[in-house]
Amino acid sequence: MVVLRPGALVEKILAPSGSLGTAGLDIRVHAAASADQAELVYQVPGATTWNRGAWRPAWLLKHRQEPYSHRFDVAGREWRIDISAQPAPFFDSHADALLALLLGLLATFAGTAYLRSVALRAQRIHQLVAQRTEELERVNGSLVEYIKAGKLAEEALRQSRSKLRNLANHHEKIKEDERKRIARDIHDDLGQDLIALRIDVSMMAEPPTSAAITRTRIDAAVGQIDLAIEAVRVIINNLRPATLDLGLHAAVEWQAMEFERRTGIVCEVDIDHDEFTLDDKHATALFRMVQESLANIIHHARASRVHIALRRTNDRLFMKIADDGVGLADDYHGKPNTFGLIGIQERIHALHGTFSTASAPGEGMTIMVSIPI
Ligand SMILES: Nc1ncnc2c1ncn2[C@@H]1O[C@H](COP(=O)(O)OP(=O)(O)O)[C@@H](O)[C@H]1O
Ligand SMILES: [Mg+2]
């Protein structure tokens, strides 16, 4: 009797080919034409049934080989042998290529990121340079303005110093002229009157030829005394206007009347309050301003009408003198060596007041001042 040990038989056949030791190779022999589990007579030891595609998609698996199946006849009975290989994941055979691909991708990403950071850095540097340049240009602009302002201030200071020097010289000259005028007035008027009076009085020492002659000599002497008194009054009045003793209001009205009488130019005075007492400094400053303005109108304005307004609030005094004459030329920047307007300005500033003028060619000129009281 022949005892067929299929397991030994299959191992004997397959052993020389080395297939038995191949991992993942499943060899099954059935003693039937179908792969019936009941007829399984041999299975490679250690082979397990794999669950294909249970955890990974089919595309990841290596080109799967179709299972090999062969039928053969043993002692008139059909047997079958099934050989199948366990599919390996795709990576197993392409690990190197995949690694290279991965490294390549990483290198590409790193390279791109580096290039991008370099580009961003360059862009940032560019922006910073533009920003700094703009800042520098701004600072430079302010510096130029600053230097310009400094030069203008220097020039203004130089002009102001020169004006002050001229004004001081002018004041000296005025003082000198005033002294000369007073000396002349005293010499010509008071002096002459006193000489005449002396003659009259000395003639009285002569014995009179008649009472009528005595009377004539006494009348002449009294006349000379009256003239001397009048001369003294004129001299004093020139030194300080006597009308100011009556108050600024009355002094301005008297000055306006005199001006109108002498020039024929209409001069209105508009004062919105009754007479009030002002200290001498303020009254003199405002009165001299009226005198200088009216003198300017006579000499420069060719006006037909003048308007003087004096207003007072609790703590300030406002004065405005306006004419309807030719006004200041458009390009008027102050004439050299003229001191009338500057003199007014100086007096007003000395009283902590403000001084301003308004004028246009052909539209007259207005002088406005305001001083605290
Ligand atoms: N009311 C006015 N109308 C037109 N021009 C005037 C008037 N007042 C002053 N001016 C101009 O301003 C200049 C300066 O005046 P001022 O300082 O008083 O000096 P001055 O009278 O000695 O010339 C005058 O020379 C004149 O050209
Ligand atoms: Mg003048």
PDB file of N, CA and C in Angstrom, residues 9-94:
ATOM      1  N   LEU A   9       5.437  15.441   0.086  1.00  0.00           N
ATOM      2  CA  LEU A   9       5.606  15.451  -1.367  1.00  0.00           C
ATOM      3  C   LEU A   9       5.798  16.884  -1.881  1.00  0.00           C
ATOM      4  N   VAL A  10       4.919  17.764  -1.446  1.00  0.00           N
ATOM      5  CA  VAL A  10       4.997  19.163  -1.935  1.00  0.00           C
ATOM      6  C   VAL A  10       6.313  19.801  -1.499  1.00  0.00           C
ATOM      7  N   GLU A  11       6.690  19.548  -0.232  1.00  0.00           N
ATOM      8  CA  GLU A  11       7.939  20.144   0.261  1.00  0.00           C
ATOM      9  C   GLU A  11       9.120  19.648  -0.545  1.00  0.00           C
ATOM     10  N   LYS A  12       9.062  18.377  -0.903  1.00  0.00           N
ATOM     11  CA  LYS A  12      10.153  17.804  -1.677  1.00  0.00           C
ATOM     12  C   LYS A  12      10.258  18.475  -3.037  1.00  0.00           C
ATOM     13  N   ILE A  13       9.060  18.708  -3.631  1.00  0.00           N
ATOM     14  CA  ILE A  13       9.058  19.313  -4.975  1.00  0.00           C
ATOM     15  C   ILE A  13       9.528  20.768  -4.905  1.00  0.00           C
ATOM     16  N   LEU A  14       9.035  21.513  -3.890  1.00  0.00           N
ATOM     17  CA  LEU A  14       9.297  22.962  -3.871  1.00  0.00           C
ATOM     18  C   LEU A  14      10.632  23.360  -3.254  1.00  0.00           C
ATOM     19  N   ALA A  15      11.136  22.465  -2.391  1.00  0.00           N
ATOM     20  CA  ALA A  15      12.360  22.837  -1.670  1.00  0.00           C
ATOM     21  C   ALA A  15      13.502  23.252  -2.582  1.00  0.00           C
ATOM     22  N   PRO A  16      13.801  22.501  -3.666  1.00  0.00           N
ATOM     23  CA  PRO A  16      14.951  22.888  -4.499  1.00  0.00           C
ATOM     24  C   PRO A  16      14.799  24.291  -5.092  1.00  0.00           C
ATOM     25  N   SER A  17      13.558  24.718  -5.360  1.00  0.00           N
ATOM     26  CA  SER A  17      13.403  26.055  -6.001  1.00  0.00           C
ATOM     27  C   SER A  17      13.619  27.196  -5.002  1.00  0.00           C
ATOM     28  N   GLY A  18      13.693  26.835  -3.721  1.00  0.00           N
ATOM     29  CA  GLY A  18      13.934  27.910  -2.705  1.00  0.00           C
ATOM     30  C   GLY A  18      12.674  28.676  -2.394  1.00  0.00           C
ATOM     31  N   SER A  19      11.552  28.254  -2.964  1.00  0.00           N
ATOM     32  CA  SER A  19      10.328  29.038  -2.775  1.00  0.00           C
ATOM     33  C   SER A  19       9.794  28.936  -1.369  1.00  0.00           C
ATOM     34  N   LEU A  20      10.157  27.846  -0.698  1.00  0.00           N
ATOM     35  CA  LEU A  20       9.547  27.639   0.615  1.00  0.00           C
ATOM     36  C   LEU A  20       9.982  28.694   1.622  1.00  0.00           C
ATOM     37  N   GLY A  21      11.211  29.152   1.453  1.00  0.00           N
ATOM     38  CA  GLY A  21      11.720  30.165   2.423  1.00  0.00           C
ATOM     39  C   GLY A  21      11.331  31.586   2.079  1.00  0.00           C
ATOM     40  N   THR A  22      10.598  31.752   0.995  1.00  0.00           N
ATOM     41  CA  THR A  22      10.285  33.129   0.566  1.00  0.00           C
ATOM     42  C   THR A  22       9.157  33.696   1.415  1.00  0.00           C
ATOM     43  N   ALA A  23       9.488  34.772   2.104  1.00  0.00           N
ATOM     44  CA  ALA A  23       8.461  35.361   2.971  1.00  0.00           C
ATOM     45  C   ALA A  23       7.346  35.920   2.116  1.00  0.00           C
ATOM     46  N   GLY A  24       6.151  35.801   2.582  1.00  0.00           N
ATOM     47  CA  GLY A  24       5.002  36.373   1.884  1.00  0.00           C
ATOM     48  C   GLY A  24       4.484  35.465   0.777  1.00  0.00           C
ATOM     49  N   LEU A  25       5.041  34.308   0.607  1.00  0.00           N
ATOM     50  CA  LEU A  25       4.573  33.404  -0.453  1.00  0.00           C
ATOM     51  C   LEU A  25       3.699  32.341   0.204  1.00  0.00           C
ATOM     52  N   ASP A  26       2.456  32.306  -0.261  1.00  0.00           N
ATOM     53  CA  ASP A  26       1.495  31.362   0.344  1.00  0.00           C
ATOM     54  C   ASP A  26       1.247  30.221  -0.638  1.00  0.00           C
ATOM     55  N   ILE A  27       1.575  29.059  -0.234  1.00  0.00           N
ATOM     56  CA  ILE A  27       1.368  27.891  -1.121  1.00  0.00           C
ATOM     57  C   ILE A  27       0.393  26.960  -0.423  1.00  0.00           C
ATOM     58  N   ARG A  28      -0.692  26.617  -1.164  1.00  0.00           N
ATOM     59  CA  ARG A  28      -1.684  25.688  -0.610  1.00  0.00           C
ATOM     60  C   ARG A  28      -1.945  24.567  -1.624  1.00  0.00           C
ATOM     61  N   VAL A  29      -2.079  23.392  -1.103  1.00  0.00           N
ATOM     62  CA  VAL A  29      -2.398  22.246  -2.003  1.00  0.00           C
ATOM     63  C   VAL A  29      -3.696  21.631  -1.496  1.00  0.00           C
ATOM     64  N   HIS A  30      -4.667  21.495  -2.426  1.00  0.00           N
ATOM     65  CA  HIS A  30      -5.947  20.866  -2.107  1.00  0.00           C
ATOM     66  C   HIS A  30      -6.048  19.541  -2.844  1.00  0.00           C
ATOM     67  N   ALA A  31      -6.569  18.531  -2.189  1.00  0.00           N
ATOM     68  CA  ALA A  31      -6.753  17.247  -2.868  1.00  0.00           C
ATOM     69  C   ALA A  31      -8.113  17.235  -3.548  1.00  0.00           C
ATOM     70  N   ALA A  32      -8.416  18.329  -4.224  1.00  0.00           N
ATOM     71  CA  ALA A  32      -9.665  18.450  -4.959  1.00  0.00           C
ATOM     72  C   ALA A  32      -9.503  19.527  -6.018  1.00  0.00           C
ATOM     73  N   ALA A  33     -10.443  19.629  -6.943  1.00  0.00           N
ATOM     74  CA  ALA A  33     -10.345  20.629  -8.018  1.00  0.00           C
ATOM     75  C   ALA A  33     -10.693  22.026  -7.480  1.00  0.00           C
ATOM     76  N   SER A  34     -11.464  22.031  -6.377  1.00  0.00           N
ATOM     77  CA  SER A  34     -11.846  23.345  -5.814  1.00  0.00           C
ATOM     78  C   SER A  34     -10.939  23.662  -4.615  1.00  0.00           C
ATOM     79  N   ALA A  35     -10.911  24.946  -4.257  1.00  0.00           N
ATOM     80  CA  ALA A  35     -10.066  25.348  -3.110  1.00  0.00           C
ATOM     81  C   ALA A  35     -10.857  25.185  -1.832  1.00  0.00           C
ATOM     82  N   ASP A  36     -11.335  23.979  -1.672  1.00  0.00           N
ATOM     83  CA  ASP A  36     -12.178  23.697  -0.511  1.00  0.00           C
ATOM     84  C   ASP A  36     -11.287  23.523   0.718  1.00  0.00           C
ATOM     85  N   GLN A  37     -11.650  24.236   1.803  1.00  0.00           N
ATOM     86  CA  GLN A  37     -10.835  24.209   3.019  1.00  0.00           C
ATOM     87  C   GLN A  37     -10.746  22.797   3.583  1.00  0.00           C
ATOM     88  N   ALA A  38     -11.828  22.010   3.352  1.00  0.00           N
ATOM     89  CA  ALA A  38     -11.868  20.649   3.908  1.00  0.00           C
ATOM     90  C   ALA A  38     -10.873  19.734   3.201  1.00  0.00           C
ATOM     91  N   GLU A  39     -10.552  20.059   1.942  1.00  0.00           N
ATOM     92  CA  GLU A  39      -9.643  19.213   1.170  1.00  0.00           C
ATOM     93  C   GLU A  39      -8.215  19.709   1.235  1.00  0.00           C
ATOM     94  N   LEU A  40      -7.921  20.728   2.088  1.00  0.00           N
ATOM     95  CA  LEU A  40      -6.559  21.298   2.162  1.00  0.00           C
ATOM     96  C   LEU A  40      -5.620  20.261   2.728  1.00  0.00           C
ATOM     97  N   VAL A  41      -4.604  19.955   1.905  1.00  0.00           N
ATOM     98  CA  VAL A  41      -3.695  18.923   2.367  1.00  0.00           C
ATOM     99  C   VAL A  41      -2.329  19.509   2.718  1.00  0.00           C
ATOM    100  N   TYR A  42      -2.070  20.679   2.274  1.00  0.00           N
ATOM    101  CA  TYR A  42      -0.766  21.268   2.596  1.00  0.00           C
ATOM    102  C   TYR A  42      -0.867  22.809   2.566  1.00  0.00           C
ATOM    103  N   GLN A  43      -0.179  23.400   3.516  1.00  0.00           N
ATOM    104  CA  GLN A  43      -0.021  24.880   3.490  1.00  0.00           C
ATOM    105  C   GLN A  43       1.366  25.210   4.013  1.00  0.00           C
ATOM    106  N   VAL A  44       2.026  26.122   3.325  1.00  0.00           N
ATOM    107  CA  VAL A  44       3.399  26.474   3.744  1.00  0.00           C
ATOM    108  C   VAL A  44       3.353  26.862   5.213  1.00  0.00           C
ATOM    109  N   PRO A  45       4.247  26.263   5.994  1.00  0.00           N
ATOM    110  CA  PRO A  45       4.180  26.585   7.407  1.00  0.00           C
ATOM    111  C   PRO A  45       4.440  28.084   7.652  1.00  0.00           C
ATOM    112  N   GLY A  46       3.750  28.617   8.565  1.00  0.00           N
ATOM    113  CA  GLY A  46       3.958  30.064   8.938  1.00  0.00           C
ATOM    114  C   GLY A  46       3.170  31.026   8.079  1.00  0.00           C
ATOM    115  N   ALA A  47       2.579  30.559   6.951  1.00  0.00           N
ATOM    116  CA  ALA A  47       1.853  31.517   6.086  1.00  0.00           C
ATOM    117  C   ALA A  47       0.543  31.928   6.759  1.00  0.00           C
ATOM    118  N   THR A  48       0.241  33.152   6.735  1.00  0.00           N
ATOM    119  CA  THR A  48      -1.016  33.629   7.347  1.00  0.00           C
ATOM    120  C   THR A  48      -1.899  34.169   6.248  1.00  0.00           C
ATOM    121  N   THR A  49      -3.142  34.213   6.573  1.00  0.00           N
ATOM    122  CA  THR A  49      -4.052  34.774   5.576  1.00  0.00           C
ATOM    123  C   THR A  49      -4.085  36.282   5.804  1.00  0.00           C
ATOM    124  N   TRP A  50      -3.653  36.964   4.771  1.00  0.00           N
ATOM    125  CA  TRP A  50      -3.668  38.430   4.961  1.00  0.00           C
ATOM    126  C   TRP A  50      -5.007  39.016   4.536  1.00  0.00           C
ATOM    127  N   ASN A  51      -5.230  40.165   5.194  1.00  0.00           N
ATOM    128  CA  ASN A  51      -6.494  40.832   4.898  1.00  0.00           C
ATOM    129  C   ASN A  51      -6.180  41.986   3.966  1.00  0.00           C
ATOM    130  N   ARG A  52      -6.275  41.681   2.695  1.00  0.00           N
ATOM    131  CA  ARG A  52      -5.799  42.669   1.725  1.00  0.00           C
ATOM    132  C   ARG A  52      -6.651  43.964   1.740  1.00  0.00           C
ATOM    133  N   GLY A  53      -5.897  44.993   1.817  1.00  0.00           N
ATOM    134  CA  GLY A  53      -6.552  46.316   1.675  1.00  0.00           C
ATOM    135  C   GLY A  53      -7.424  46.704   2.851  1.00  0.00           C
ATOM    136  N   ALA A  54      -7.249  46.022   4.003  1.00  0.00           N
ATOM    137  CA  ALA A  54      -8.123  46.361   5.141  1.00  0.00           C
ATOM    138  C   ALA A  54      -7.788  47.748   5.673  1.00  0.00           C
ATOM    139  N   TRP A  55      -6.487  48.113   5.697  1.00  0.00           N
ATOM    140  CA  TRP A  55      -6.128  49.408   6.292  1.00  0.00           C
ATOM    141  C   TRP A  55      -5.500  50.378   5.310  1.00  0.00           C
ATOM    142  N   ARG A  56      -5.202  49.871   4.097  1.00  0.00           N
ATOM    143  CA  ARG A  56      -4.643  50.838   3.152  1.00  0.00           C
ATOM    144  C   ARG A  56      -5.322  50.715   1.797  1.00  0.00           C
ATOM    145  N   PRO A  57      -5.428  51.825   1.129  1.00  0.00           N
ATOM    146  CA  PRO A  57      -6.123  51.796  -0.160  1.00  0.00           C
ATOM    147  C   PRO A  57      -5.370  50.936  -1.171  1.00  0.00           C
ATOM    148  N   ALA A  58      -6.115  50.406  -2.121  1.00  0.00           N
ATOM    149  CA  ALA A  58      -5.533  49.458  -3.067  1.00  0.00           C
ATOM    150  C   ALA A  58      -4.398  50.049  -3.867  1.00  0.00           C
ATOM    151  N   TRP A  59      -4.480  51.416  -4.144  1.00  0.00           N
ATOM    152  CA  TRP A  59      -3.440  52.002  -5.013  1.00  0.00           C
ATOM    153  C   TRP A  59      -2.078  52.029  -4.351  1.00  0.00           C
ATOM    154  N   LEU A  60      -2.083  51.900  -2.978  1.00  0.00           N
ATOM    155  CA  LEU A  60      -0.808  51.928  -2.275  1.00  0.00           C
ATOM    156  C   LEU A  60      -0.063  50.597  -2.388  1.00  0.00           C
ATOM    157  N   LEU A  61      -0.750  49.599  -2.787  1.00  0.00           N
ATOM    158  CA  LEU A  61      -0.138  48.267  -2.821  1.00  0.00           C
ATOM    159  C   LEU A  61       0.622  48.064  -4.118  1.00  0.00           C
ATOM    160  N   LYS A  62       1.708  47.358  -3.974  1.00  0.00           N
ATOM    161  CA  LYS A  62       2.583  47.109  -5.123  1.00  0.00           C
ATOM    162  C   LYS A  62       1.806  46.324  -6.183  1.00  0.00           C
ATOM    163  N   HIS A  63       2.175  46.538  -7.421  1.00  0.00           N
ATOM    164  CA  HIS A  63       1.531  45.808  -8.522  1.00  0.00           C
ATOM    165  C   HIS A  63       1.266  44.358  -8.083  1.00  0.00           C
ATOM    166  N   ARG A  64       0.014  44.143  -7.692  1.00  0.00           N
ATOM    167  CA  ARG A  64      -0.342  42.842  -7.118  1.00  0.00           C
ATOM    168  C   ARG A  64      -0.255  41.741  -8.158  1.00  0.00           C
ATOM    169  N   GLN A  65       0.354  40.649  -7.808  1.00  0.00           N
ATOM    170  CA  GLN A  65       0.416  39.521  -8.764  1.00  0.00           C
ATOM    171  C   GLN A  65      -0.810  38.643  -8.556  1.00  0.00           C
ATOM    172  N   GLU A  66      -1.384  38.292  -9.694  1.00  0.00           N
ATOM    173  CA  GLU A  66      -2.559  37.420  -9.614  1.00  0.00           C
ATOM    174  C   GLU A  66      -2.135  36.072  -9.034  1.00  0.00           C
ATOM    175  N   PRO A  67      -2.956  35.509  -8.178  1.00  0.00           N
ATOM    176  CA  PRO A  67      -2.596  34.187  -7.614  1.00  0.00           C
ATOM    177  C   PRO A  67      -2.459  33.131  -8.748  1.00  0.00           C
ATOM    178  N   TYR A  68      -1.479  32.273  -8.556  1.00  0.00           N
ATOM    179  CA  TYR A  68      -1.257  31.219  -9.572  1.00  0.00           C
ATOM    180  C   TYR A  68      -1.973  29.966  -9.104  1.00  0.00           C
ATOM    181  N   SER A  69      -2.714  29.348 -10.032  1.00  0.00           N
ATOM    182  CA  SER A  69      -3.473  28.154  -9.675  1.00  0.00           C
ATOM    183  C   SER A  69      -3.239  27.058 -10.730  1.00  0.00           C
ATOM    184  N   HIS A  70      -2.963  25.895 -10.272  1.00  0.00           N
ATOM    185  CA  HIS A  70      -2.701  24.815 -11.256  1.00  0.00           C
ATOM    186  C   HIS A  70      -3.364  23.520 -10.788  1.00  0.00           C
ATOM    187  N   ARG A  71      -3.968  22.841 -11.739  1.00  0.00           N
ATOM    188  CA  ARG A  71      -4.623  21.555 -11.407  1.00  0.00           C
ATOM    189  C   ARG A  71      -3.784  20.412 -11.992  1.00  0.00           C
ATOM    190  N   PHE A  72      -3.734  19.341 -11.235  1.00  0.00           N
ATOM    191  CA  PHE A  72      -2.990  18.171 -11.771  1.00  0.00           C
ATOM    192  C   PHE A  72      -3.642  16.878 -11.276  1.00  0.00           C
ATOM    193  N   ASP A  73      -3.274  15.889 -11.881  1.00  0.00           N
ATOM    194  CA  ASP A  73      -3.947  14.586 -11.678  1.00  0.00           C
ATOM    195  C   ASP A  73      -3.051  13.671 -10.855  1.00  0.00           C
ATOM    196  N   VAL A  74      -3.576  13.184  -9.773  1.00  0.00           N
ATOM    197  CA  VAL A  74      -2.794  12.209  -8.986  1.00  0.00           C
ATOM    198  C   VAL A  74      -3.670  10.987  -8.769  1.00  0.00           C
ATOM    199  N   ALA A  75      -3.223   9.928  -9.341  1.00  0.00           N
ATOM    200  CA  ALA A  75      -3.910   8.644  -9.238  1.00  0.00           C
ATOM    201  C   ALA A  75      -5.381   8.759  -9.577  1.00  0.00           C
ATOM    202  N   GLY A  76      -5.604   9.478 -10.717  1.00  0.00           N
ATOM    203  CA  GLY A  76      -6.942   9.626 -11.257  1.00  0.00           C
ATOM    204  C   GLY A  76      -7.809  10.621 -10.485  1.00  0.00           C
ATOM    205  N   ARG A  77      -7.218  11.323  -9.601  1.00  0.00           N
ATOM    206  CA  ARG A  77      -7.996  12.326  -8.894  1.00  0.00           C
ATOM    207  C   ARG A  77      -7.402  13.714  -9.109  1.00  0.00           C
ATOM    208  N   GLU A  78      -8.302  14.675  -9.301  1.00  0.00           N
ATOM    209  CA  GLU A  78      -7.792  16.032  -9.614  1.00  0.00           C
ATOM    210  C   GLU A  78      -7.413  16.770  -8.325  1.00  0.00           C
ATOM    211  N   TRP A  79      -6.180  17.276  -8.301  1.00  0.00           N
ATOM    212  CA  TRP A  79      -5.682  18.083  -7.196  1.00  0.00           C
ATOM    213  C   TRP A  79      -5.476  19.515  -7.709  1.00  0.00           C
ATOM    214  N   ARG A  80      -5.326  20.401  -6.749  1.00  0.00           N
ATOM    215  CA  ARG A  80      -4.955  21.775  -7.203  1.00  0.00           C
ATOM    216  C   ARG A  80      -3.953  22.417  -6.250  1.00  0.00           C
ATOM    217  N   ILE A  81      -3.107  23.214  -6.854  1.00  0.00           N
ATOM    218  CA  ILE A  81      -2.130  23.950  -6.044  1.00  0.00           C
ATOM    219  C   ILE A  81      -2.347  25.468  -6.271  1.00  0.00           C
ATOM    220  N   ASP A  82      -2.464  26.234  -5.192  1.00  0.00           N
ATOM    221  CA  ASP A  82      -2.632  27.711  -5.324  1.00  0.00           C
ATOM    222  C   ASP A  82      -1.409  28.405  -4.720  1.00  0.00           C
ATOM    223  N   ILE A  83      -0.817  29.245  -5.525  1.00  0.00           N
ATOM    224  CA  ILE A  83       0.337  30.025  -5.013  1.00  0.00           C
ATOM    225  C   ILE A  83      -0.008  31.516  -5.152  1.00  0.00           C
ATOM    226  N   SER A  84       0.081  32.160  -4.051  1.00  0.00           N
ATOM    227  CA  SER A  84      -0.168  33.631  -4.175  1.00  0.00           C
ATOM    228  C   SER A  84       0.876  34.398  -3.330  1.00  0.00           C
ATOM    229  N   ALA A  85       1.168  35.527  -3.802  1.00  0.00           N
ATOM    230  CA  ALA A  85       2.172  36.361  -3.075  1.00  0.00           C
ATOM    231  C   ALA A  85       1.438  37.488  -2.332  1.00  0.00           C
ATOM    232  N   GLN A  86       1.889  37.706  -1.117  1.00  0.00           N
ATOM    233  CA  GLN A  86       1.261  38.799  -0.321  1.00  0.00           C
ATOM    234  C   GLN A  86       1.638  40.155  -0.928  1.00  0.00           C
ATOM    235  N   PRO A  87       0.667  40.947  -1.252  1.00  0.00           N
ATOM    236  CA  PRO A  87       1.035  42.256  -1.848  1.00  0.00           C
ATOM    237  C   PRO A  87       1.783  43.147  -0.825  1.00  0.00           C
ATOM    238  N   ALA A  88       2.860  43.756  -1.325  1.00  0.00           N
ATOM    239  CA  ALA A  88       3.649  44.645  -0.423  1.00  0.00           C
ATOM    240  C   ALA A  88       3.249  46.096  -0.657  1.00  0.00           C
ATOM    241  N   PRO A  89       3.344  46.839   0.376  1.00  0.00           N
ATOM    242  CA  PRO A  89       3.008  48.258   0.141  1.00  0.00           C
ATOM    243  C   PRO A  89       3.959  48.860  -0.893  1.00  0.00           C
ATOM    244  N   PHE A  90       3.438  49.821  -1.610  1.00  0.00           N
ATOM    245  CA  PHE A  90       4.156  50.473  -2.698  1.00  0.00           C
ATOM    246  C   PHE A  90       5.498  51.021  -2.245  1.00  0.00           C
ATOM    247  N   PHE A  91       5.476  51.560  -0.988  1.00  0.00           N
ATOM    248  CA  PHE A  91       6.735  52.198  -0.533  1.00  0.00           C
ATOM    249  C   PHE A  91       7.873  51.202  -0.432  1.00  0.00           C
ATOM    250  N   ASP A  92       7.520  49.965  -0.085  1.00  0.00           N
ATOM    251  CA  ASP A  92       8.593  49.032   0.193  1.00  0.00           C
ATOM    252  C   ASP A  92       9.621  48.990  -0.918  1.00  0.00           C
ATOM    253  N   SER A  93       9.122  49.030  -2.165  1.00  0.00           N
ATOM    254  CA  SER A  93      10.076  48.894  -3.258  1.00  0.00           C
ATOM    255  C   SER A  93      10.581  50.246  -3.752  1.00  0.00           C
ATOM    256  N   HIS A  94       9.930  51.372  -3.304  1.00  0.00           N
ATOM    257  CA  HIS A  94      10.367  52.667  -3.821  1.00  0.00           C
ATOM    258  C   HIS A  94      10.818  53.590  -2.703  1.00  0.00           C
TER     259      HIS A  94
END
